[in-house]
Amino acid sequence: MSTLLELEDVEARYGPVHALHGVSLAVEEGAIVAVLGPNGAGKTTTLRAISGTVRRSGRIRFAGRPLHRLGPDAVARLGVAHVPEGRGTFSELTVWENLRLGGYTRRGSIQPELERVFSYFPWLSERRRQDAGTLSGGEQQMLALARAFVHRPRLLLLDEPSLGLAPVLVAELFRIVRELNEDEGLTVLVVEQNAHLALQAAGAGYVLEAGRVALSGTSTELRADDSVRRSYLGY
Amino acid sequence: MAALESSPRPSLRRRGAALGGVVPPVSLLLVAGAAGLLVGCLRSEVFAQLTVQGLALGAVYGSLALALVLVYRATRVVNFAQGELAMATTYVAWQLIQWGLSYWEAFFATLAIAFVLGTVLEVALVRPVQQRSVIGAVIVTVGLFILIDGVVNWVWGGEFKYMPSPFGTKIYHVGGVSIARLYPGMLAVVLVSVVLVWALFRFTKLGLGMRAAAFRPAESALVGVRVDWMLAIGWGLAAVLGAVAGLMAEPSQFFLEPTLMQPILVYAFAAAVLGGLDSPAGAVVGGLTLMQPILVSAFAAAVLGGLDSPAGAVVGGLVIGVSLNLVVQYVPAISSELQAPFAFAVLVGVLLLKPTGLFGRRQVRRV
């Protein structure tokens, strides 16, 4: 397997505040990789640095191409779908229009993608005319994910997908992500507070602390690590 | 958890939401108004003539109002230069006709020029300032107003210019009513252009991208929308609508002068506010209120069906157009000099009583 995404010494800042102090990580094609860490460690910023929604420096390569000079729209067109934390839905637009926006970078018909998404989330099809703003928080989360699937990305960036979701929906969501990963080789980089879930789904992970990579390894290694167990798994 | 309110003016939105339940009554009001007009037209020839004229002028106000609404929705900037831009492009059309183009050749060439002009203004002047402050960008548009005025005076001089009417001088006689072909012609041209813009927004990928970029620029970029391009195209389209308004206003004034669009801009503002600045549909309805019942019910249907469409601005324009024309005739205290103050009074009244306008959209958000 080849490396799909590579970050080398990436720094990012919000105004005067340094959020990342040289993060390096690699994501193999077809892998699910988790990013763990306490609040404020720079997990979200790492995803934002990749998708270009924060000012960053350092080297980011995606499928052999440098990303660090590109804006978010250009990164999206290369096949990176970023589902931001909370609700990334367009609440003023209908469910259908949200899904169509997912296919914005694609030429030609998005019908096969839509059908696939409707097979995962049948209720989306029934409610396609509804304004996305009238969906519940969990439904909006699902819609954001469905929109990313219509995008058919090579790399999916998921930020706290479990946030505010009922446990049964979280399990469902991770099941779908794993299924897409196994069936279609979708590569996923997921930021998740729930380390149990994340390490179950992911093959490898990185632990960020204060804007740096503190620890990395396979899921099995991380699960066995004492500090990870104490800090994130709670036993 | 508190509601995540994305609106930059949450208090205004909430106030609107509290009043938002009146949407069906508004459409009833429109239908009732239309019925009243129809009765009036049948009973009085002068009334009928004024109504047709008012509709045509209202359509012009409506299309300029729609231009204001497009720019406002895309960039949160009220473009005070919108009317002057329309006036300048009308001069361009006049110049093209002087150089030997036919009216309709000049018409379409002007629309293309207007598009480029609107786009360039957004990219070169408005965007760099807006990144620092929105109010700064609004002040830039006031400056543009003066600049365009000066440039037009400098290039073409202040004296009246005459342009051939695109609709000839034919007069239709319907019953006892005489109607110059000009008025239905104006109405048709404006409404067709409005419908085309609406269809672009509603049914094309470009339109979807423009709406997404206007509502949520950050999320739009994440799905690959070129937000900067969309905003520039929005300004371009607004300039095109303004050019249509200017070109259609010109024959109704019978001559072209640099102040052509100044009163019209006031009416357009009134129409835009009446319809609801946030709702393109509202602005259209403002101008159209006194229209044939079929059209009004079509608009009422559009309102009920959800107003994420450019109809409001046009209706706003039509309401204003017809009511101005009729008020001047039938209310002795208001002479034609008081037309603009009357429109302004409507504007202030709407802002005070119902800030979301007739068609301001009710914001439904789940927590």
XYZ file of C-alpha atoms in Angstrom:
602
model
C 0.000 0.000 0.000
C 1.172 3.482 -0.785
C 0.945 6.574 1.318
C -2.062 8.673 0.350
C -1.576 11.548 2.753
C 1.589 12.779 4.349
C 2.047 15.679 6.748
C 5.555 16.798 7.527
C 6.266 19.373 10.192
C 2.953 21.136 9.721
C 2.342 24.268 11.751
C -0.875 26.214 11.949
C -2.033 29.291 13.792
C -5.173 31.257 14.510
C -3.961 34.816 14.592
C -1.185 34.901 17.166
C -2.138 31.540 18.688
C -0.086 28.585 17.554
C -2.333 25.537 17.314
C 0.054 23.085 15.658
C 3.788 22.967 16.378
C 5.080 20.677 13.670
C 2.768 17.729 13.216
C 3.957 14.848 11.064
C 1.748 11.937 10.185
C 1.056 9.548 7.314
C -2.106 7.823 6.138
C -1.841 4.739 3.940
C -4.237 4.341 1.038
C -7.256 2.308 2.146
C -6.601 2.741 5.875
C -8.700 4.147 8.681
C -6.527 6.283 10.926
C -7.672 7.816 14.198
C -6.456 11.043 15.775
C -6.820 11.093 19.559
C -5.945 13.624 22.172
C -7.322 15.954 24.801
C -9.297 19.106 24.028
C -7.154 21.797 22.476
C -4.453 19.375 21.348
C -4.897 20.410 17.717
C -6.949 17.490 16.405
C -9.503 19.636 14.595
C -6.783 22.010 13.436
C -4.907 19.089 11.889
C -7.938 18.292 9.723
C -8.380 21.956 8.930
C -4.752 22.242 7.886
C -5.278 19.388 5.442
C -8.456 20.845 3.929
C -6.994 24.343 3.842
C -9.423 26.066 6.183
C -6.685 27.347 8.457
C -3.429 29.146 7.688
C -0.693 26.556 7.723
C 2.947 25.984 6.837
C 5.029 22.866 6.422
C 4.580 20.142 3.832
C 1.316 18.339 3.096
C 1.222 15.848 0.239
C -1.894 14.126 -0.992
C -1.526 11.383 -3.616
C 1.887 12.793 -4.416
C 0.632 16.368 -4.880
C 1.468 19.233 -2.549
C -1.624 20.583 -0.780
C -0.154 23.267 1.405
C -0.630 26.066 -1.090
C -4.188 25.181 -2.060
C -7.438 26.682 -0.766
C -10.262 24.512 0.573
C -12.199 24.406 -2.701
C -9.143 23.199 -4.626
C -8.412 20.539 -1.980
C -12.031 19.356 -2.224
C -11.726 19.071 -6.000
C -8.697 16.793 -5.580
C -10.938 14.328 -3.739
C -10.773 15.237 -0.065
C -14.122 15.443 1.745
C -14.002 17.198 5.100
C -17.025 16.745 7.371
C -16.477 19.454 9.956
C -17.307 19.184 13.623
C -20.935 19.746 14.529
C -23.283 20.366 11.670
C -21.717 20.840 8.305
C -25.104 20.959 6.598
C -26.592 23.799 4.609
C -29.681 24.333 6.726
C -31.202 26.831 4.263
C -31.144 24.304 1.434
C -33.192 21.150 1.040
C -31.860 17.692 1.840
C -31.711 17.012 -1.878
C -29.722 20.171 -2.584
C -27.306 19.291 0.217
C -26.661 15.947 -1.441
C -26.258 17.555 -4.843
C -23.658 19.874 -3.349
C -21.785 16.776 -2.234
C -21.426 15.906 -5.900
C -20.464 19.459 -6.827
C -16.940 18.544 -7.895
C -18.076 15.550 -9.923
C -18.805 15.645 -13.603
C -21.686 13.693 -15.021
C -24.385 11.795 -13.183
C -24.264 11.321 -9.428
C -27.207 8.922 -9.558
C -25.242 5.813 -8.498
C -23.823 7.677 -5.485
C -27.267 8.934 -4.525
C -28.740 5.464 -4.720
C -25.968 4.094 -2.575
C -26.471 6.836 -0.009
C -30.229 6.192 0.031
C -29.565 2.517 0.644
C -27.631 3.473 3.790
C -30.045 6.206 4.872
C -33.488 5.420 3.410
C -35.128 8.273 5.334
C -33.049 10.778 3.315
C -34.905 9.808 0.188
C -38.310 10.303 1.799
C -37.353 13.679 3.174
C -35.393 14.993 0.238
C -37.629 18.034 -0.224
C -37.371 19.117 3.391
C -35.130 21.996 4.469
C -32.026 20.533 6.070
C -32.442 23.032 8.922
C -35.578 21.203 10.060
C -33.683 17.943 10.655
C -32.575 16.994 14.166
C -28.925 17.363 15.100
C -28.265 13.665 14.581
C -30.017 13.673 11.238
C -27.968 16.659 10.128
C -24.833 14.782 11.107
C -25.958 11.843 8.980
C -26.769 14.189 6.116
C -23.300 15.738 6.316
C -21.836 12.254 6.121
C -24.131 11.270 3.244
C -23.064 14.409 1.414
C -19.431 13.408 1.831
C -20.233 9.958 0.374
C -21.820 11.544 -2.694
C -18.560 13.445 -3.119
C -16.924 10.008 -3.459
C -13.663 11.190 -2.009
C -10.351 9.397 -1.974
C -9.869 10.697 1.546
C -12.591 11.361 4.106
C -11.791 13.693 7.001
C -14.243 13.112 9.847
C -14.280 15.489 12.783
C -15.959 14.174 15.942
C -18.665 12.226 14.129
C -20.070 10.914 17.419
C -20.598 14.367 18.915
C -24.176 14.730 20.121
C -25.328 11.468 18.555
C -27.225 8.716 20.344
C -24.973 5.654 20.915
C -27.013 3.513 18.537
C -26.534 6.076 15.756
C -22.814 6.336 16.498
C -22.439 2.577 16.125
C -24.411 2.710 12.865
C -22.275 5.533 11.561
C -19.023 3.739 12.271
C -20.419 0.557 10.749
C -21.133 2.412 7.504
C -17.689 4.017 7.468
C -16.045 0.621 7.965
C -18.187 -0.930 5.267
C -17.197 1.756 2.755
C -13.602 1.287 3.765
C -13.712 -2.482 3.242
C -15.849 -2.501 0.088
C -14.447 0.480 -1.733
C -11.105 1.171 -0.133
C -12.189 4.580 1.168
C -9.373 6.122 3.199
C -10.487 7.813 6.420
C -8.789 10.118 8.883
C -11.060 10.448 11.903
C -10.831 12.724 14.924
C -12.746 11.243 17.816
C -13.162 11.856 21.540
C -14.466 8.360 21.969
C -11.155 6.497 21.802
C -12.833 3.079 22.217
C -14.828 3.520 19.070
C -12.042 5.146 17.122
C -9.480 2.446 17.882
C -12.024 -0.248 17.114
C -12.600 1.121 13.629
C -9.094 2.319 12.888
C -6.028 0.288 12.058
C -3.648 2.925 13.341
C -3.731 6.091 15.354
C -1.910 9.203 16.468
C -2.159 10.843 19.865
C -1.770 14.613 19.766
C -0.802 16.680 22.749
C -0.326 20.453 22.732
C -0.035 20.654 18.973
C 2.480 17.810 18.589
C 2.318 14.095 17.949
C 2.964 12.525 21.338
C 2.500 8.917 20.352
C 1.626 6.857 17.301
C 1.181 3.223 16.395
C -1.273 0.560 15.362
C -4.565 0.392 17.217
C -3.401 -2.698 19.062
C -0.233 -0.960 20.196
C -2.120 2.121 21.312
C -4.680 0.086 23.186
C -1.877 -1.646 25.015
C -0.125 1.594 25.921
C -0.507 2.522 29.564
C -0.842 6.264 29.101
C -3.439 5.865 26.349
C -5.374 3.436 28.474
C -5.402 5.768 31.452
C -6.076 8.976 29.564
C -8.436 7.919 26.810
C -9.800 4.485 27.479
C -10.395 4.930 31.171
C -9.282 1.677 32.682
C -27.348 23.436 24.221
C -28.099 26.822 22.747
C -29.254 27.143 19.168
C -26.436 27.708 16.753
C -27.655 30.819 15.029
C -25.653 31.565 11.946
C -27.358 34.815 11.113
C -25.280 37.917 11.590
C -28.461 39.639 12.779
C -30.077 37.116 15.047
C -32.371 39.563 16.786
C -33.840 40.719 13.494
C -34.346 37.158 12.330
C -36.081 36.156 15.522
C -38.308 39.135 15.389
C -39.201 38.112 11.879
C -39.828 34.556 12.959
C -42.308 35.728 15.558
C -44.211 37.496 12.808
C -43.497 34.847 10.217
C -46.861 33.164 10.622
C -48.500 35.853 8.514
C -47.328 34.459 5.189
C -50.702 33.092 4.093
C -52.452 36.390 5.010
C -49.904 38.224 2.872
C -50.804 36.138 -0.124
C -54.494 36.698 0.638
C -53.785 40.396 0.801
C -52.124 40.206 -2.612
C -55.040 38.325 -4.129
C -57.500 40.786 -2.586
C -55.454 43.683 -3.921
C -55.433 42.116 -7.358
C -59.173 41.587 -7.257
C -59.657 45.210 -6.238
C -57.506 46.302 -9.149
C -59.448 44.175 -11.569
C -62.726 45.691 -10.420
C -61.214 49.149 -10.645
C -59.944 48.465 -14.169
C -63.372 47.311 -15.307
C -65.069 50.369 -13.867
C -62.665 53.072 -14.898
C -60.512 53.450 -18.013
C -58.118 55.853 -16.364
C -57.669 53.383 -13.534
C -56.944 50.597 -16.012
C -54.388 52.682 -17.869
C -52.655 53.690 -14.672
C -52.622 50.099 -13.509
C -50.966 48.794 -16.662
C -48.433 51.609 -16.555
C -47.853 50.967 -12.870
C -47.243 47.288 -13.499
C -44.674 48.052 -16.176
C -42.863 50.595 -14.005
C -43.216 48.283 -11.030
C -41.515 45.527 -12.997
C -38.595 47.878 -13.596
C -38.397 48.697 -9.882
C -38.735 45.012 -9.136
C -35.839 43.997 -11.330
C -33.575 46.620 -9.783
C -34.825 45.495 -6.367
C -33.903 41.964 -7.313
C -30.401 43.143 -8.210
C -30.119 44.699 -4.734
C -31.355 41.510 -3.111
C -28.914 39.300 -5.057
C -25.958 41.402 -4.000
C -27.183 41.638 -0.430
C -27.729 37.932 -0.091
C -24.399 37.012 -1.643
C -22.154 39.536 0.063
C -24.267 41.242 2.797
C -23.544 44.536 1.099
C -26.276 46.988 0.105
C -25.063 48.308 -3.213
C -26.063 51.966 -3.396
C -24.411 52.195 -6.815
C -26.760 49.600 -8.315
C -28.967 52.269 -9.936
C -26.026 54.282 -11.250
C -24.517 51.125 -12.671
C -27.804 50.524 -14.472
C -27.805 54.101 -15.739
C -24.210 53.791 -16.981
C -24.977 50.580 -18.855
C -27.969 52.285 -20.454
C -25.560 54.921 -21.778
C -23.406 52.104 -23.110
C -26.447 50.807 -24.998
C -27.129 54.292 -26.340
C -23.510 54.518 -27.525
C -23.700 51.117 -29.209
C -26.858 52.190 -31.043
C -25.081 55.380 -32.120
C -22.333 53.206 -33.544
C -24.896 51.464 -35.682
C -26.074 48.406 -33.783
C -29.767 47.613 -33.846
C -31.685 48.025 -30.589
C -31.730 44.359 -29.672
C -28.087 43.816 -30.665
C -27.181 46.688 -28.385
C -29.478 45.272 -25.691
C -27.705 41.936 -25.500
C -24.227 43.409 -25.934
C -25.024 45.742 -23.033
C -26.079 42.868 -20.827
C -22.751 41.165 -21.497
C -20.849 44.365 -20.731
C -22.886 44.850 -17.547
C -21.997 41.343 -16.410
C -18.289 41.991 -16.865
C -18.550 45.379 -15.182
C -20.384 43.999 -12.144
C -17.888 41.170 -11.768
C -14.870 43.453 -12.073
C -16.254 45.906 -9.517
C -16.749 43.129 -6.991
C -13.288 41.693 -7.492
C -11.364 44.950 -7.745
C -13.144 47.278 -5.326
C -15.636 45.599 -3.039
C -13.849 42.383 -2.100
C -10.563 43.901 -0.877
C -12.467 46.364 1.324
C -15.036 43.874 2.534
C -12.356 41.609 3.934
C -11.744 44.346 6.494
C -15.287 45.573 7.098
C -18.728 45.209 5.548
C -19.674 48.797 6.318
C -16.509 49.829 4.497
C -17.766 48.004 1.429
C -21.131 49.782 1.682
C -19.302 53.120 1.815
C -17.348 52.052 -1.267
C -20.649 51.582 -3.104
C -21.683 55.120 -2.119
C -18.380 56.309 -3.535
C -19.030 54.298 -6.677
C -22.379 56.054 -7.001
C -20.594 59.411 -7.199
C -17.784 58.048 -9.354
C -20.085 56.515 -11.959
C -22.166 59.668 -12.035
C -19.044 61.716 -12.689
C -17.682 59.391 -15.341
C -20.979 59.338 -17.247
C -21.229 63.123 -17.152
C -17.645 63.401 -18.295
C -17.933 60.899 -21.150
C -21.422 61.597 -22.422
C -22.288 65.023 -21.003
C -25.345 65.958 -19.000
C -27.723 66.780 -21.836
C -30.642 64.528 -22.706
C -30.055 61.660 -25.087
C -32.785 60.078 -27.127
C -33.057 56.387 -27.737
C -35.484 54.682 -30.105
C -38.199 52.759 -28.312
C -37.725 49.042 -28.781
C -41.470 48.573 -28.883
C -42.397 51.244 -31.417
C -45.267 53.624 -30.837
C -48.121 51.243 -31.449
C -51.126 51.647 -29.203
C -53.531 48.846 -28.364
C -57.212 49.549 -27.783
C -58.835 47.108 -25.406
C -62.455 48.033 -24.711
C -62.237 51.754 -24.080
C -58.687 51.552 -22.773
C -55.680 52.620 -24.816
C -52.418 50.973 -23.896
C -49.093 51.823 -25.499
C -47.267 48.685 -26.565
C -44.360 49.970 -24.532
C -45.906 48.910 -21.217
C -46.710 45.261 -21.864
C -43.345 45.132 -23.662
C -41.445 46.407 -20.622
C -43.325 44.039 -18.374
C -42.560 41.058 -20.601
C -38.837 41.801 -20.941
C -38.374 42.327 -17.217
C -40.368 39.290 -16.195
C -38.587 37.039 -18.686
C -35.203 38.147 -17.381
C -36.335 37.638 -13.788
C -37.637 34.163 -14.570
C -34.365 33.286 -16.298
C -32.372 34.381 -13.269
C -34.728 32.454 -10.984
C -34.346 29.316 -13.112
C -30.575 29.694 -13.052
C -30.630 29.731 -9.259
C -33.166 26.981 -8.914
C -32.222 24.423 -11.518
C -28.540 24.688 -12.349
C -25.447 23.501 -10.571
C -24.001 26.994 -10.869
C -27.096 28.411 -9.187
C -26.893 25.854 -6.401
C -23.242 26.757 -5.877
C -24.134 30.462 -5.769
C -26.857 29.913 -3.183
C -24.605 27.690 -1.094
C -21.781 30.245 -1.252
C -24.153 33.013 -0.180
C -25.537 31.064 2.787
C -22.413 29.283 4.008
C -19.154 30.270 2.363
C -16.929 28.101 4.569
C -18.915 24.885 4.093
C -19.308 25.617 0.378
C -15.556 25.722 -0.085
C -15.326 22.332 1.645
C -17.524 20.748 -1.026
C -15.458 22.338 -3.770
C -17.465 25.471 -4.597
C -15.267 28.353 -5.746
C -16.814 30.862 -3.370
C -14.973 33.911 -4.725
C -16.146 33.182 -8.251
C -19.719 32.712 -7.083
C -19.812 36.081 -5.337
C -18.330 37.810 -8.365
C -20.846 36.109 -10.657
C -23.603 37.254 -8.272
C -22.499 40.857 -8.719
C -22.335 40.309 -12.470
C -25.884 38.938 -12.580
C -27.119 41.818 -10.444
C -25.547 44.267 -12.895
C -27.308 42.444 -15.747
C -30.684 42.781 -14.015
C -29.910 46.424 -13.339
C -29.075 46.928 -17.013
C -32.431 45.407 -17.968
C -34.111 47.797 -15.528
C -32.213 50.775 -16.950
C -32.920 49.865 -20.560
C -36.601 49.363 -19.812
C -36.834 52.530 -17.703
C -35.365 54.671 -20.458
C -38.244 54.566 -22.962
C -40.788 55.210 -20.198
C -38.948 58.459 -19.381
C -38.504 59.128 -23.128
C -34.953 60.330 -22.742
C -31.689 59.409 -21.140
C -29.963 61.559 -18.547
C -27.479 60.823 -15.783
C -30.170 61.018 -13.097
C -32.268 58.368 -14.871
C -32.069 55.776 -12.133
C -31.962 57.915 -9.004
C -35.689 57.984 -8.183
C -35.908 54.397 -9.378
C -33.246 53.351 -6.891
C -35.396 54.712 -4.055
C -38.392 52.775 -5.365
C -36.226 49.701 -5.751
C -35.064 49.994 -2.155
C -38.661 50.330 -1.040
C -39.563 47.288 -3.114
C -36.639 45.275 -1.791
C -37.439 46.113 1.816
C -41.158 45.575 1.299
C -40.463 42.154 -0.114
C -37.820 41.419 2.496
C -34.139 42.051 1.824
C -33.355 38.466 2.576
C -35.883 37.053 0.211
C -35.429 37.636 -3.484
C -39.013 36.565 -3.875
C -40.224 39.302 -1.578
C -38.635 42.075 -3.575
C -40.338 41.001 -6.770
C -43.711 40.769 -5.087
C -43.363 44.273 -3.691
C -43.588 45.698 -7.180
C -46.170 43.299 -8.504
C -48.949 43.602 -5.950
C -51.445 45.116 -8.239
C -51.233 42.597 -10.988
C -53.627 40.367 -12.832
C -55.197 37.786 -10.535
C -53.607 34.844 -12.309
C -50.125 36.184 -11.819
C -50.799 37.123 -8.238
C -52.122 33.716 -7.424
C -49.048 32.266 -9.095
C -46.989 34.424 -6.797
C -49.101 33.448 -3.825
C -48.426 29.848 -4.760
C -44.720 30.549 -4.978
C -44.887 32.169 -1.559
C -46.668 29.230 -0.050
C -44.324 26.819 -1.758
C -41.300 28.362 -0.122
C -39.686 31.537 -1.216
C -36.104 30.685 -1.872
C -36.617 32.186 -5.287
C -36.159 35.595 -6.815
C -39.906 36.308 -6.941
C -40.151 38.509 -3.845
C -38.085 41.380 -5.175
C -40.158 41.599 -8.310
C -43.485 41.520 -6.512
C -42.200 44.246 -4.196
C -41.375 46.285 -7.279
C -44.806 45.804 -8.794
C -46.632 46.755 -5.584
C -44.642 49.942 -5.439
C -45.104 50.707 -9.133
C -48.849 50.346 -9.171
C -49.508 51.991 -5.830
C -47.356 54.994 -6.783
C -49.233 55.483 -10.006
C -52.660 55.155 -8.407
C -51.894 57.181 -5.302
C -50.779 60.153 -7.344
C -53.973 60.052 -9.375
C -56.482 59.434 -6.631
C -55.030 60.950 -3.460
C -55.195 64.705 -3.983
C -52.689 65.451 -1.246
C -49.961 63.494 -3.014
C -48.782 65.036 -6.247
C -46.295 63.428 -8.596
C -43.430 65.281 -6.896
C -44.248 63.359 -3.747
C -43.858 59.945 -5.370
C -40.350 59.346 -4.111
C -41.149 60.459 -0.545
C -44.176 58.167 -0.657
C -41.974 55.215 -1.646
C -39.592 56.194 1.094
C -42.432 56.268 3.607
C -43.343 52.717 2.582
C -39.716 51.716 3.091
C -39.524 53.187 6.585
C -42.942 51.817 7.496
C -41.989 48.290 6.490
C -38.696 48.475 8.346
C -40.540 49.587 11.478
C -43.519 47.274 11.331
C -42.259 44.155 9.640
C -38.489 44.159 9.136
C -38.479 40.865 7.298
C -40.781 42.301 4.637
C -43.784 40.610 3.151
C -41.799 37.567 2.180
C -38.983 37.449 4.680
C -38.370 33.817 5.246
C -39.266 32.269 8.501
C -36.157 30.706 9.952
C -36.784 27.226 11.234
C -33.918 25.740 13.168
C -33.811 22.734 15.362
C -31.530 22.631 18.338
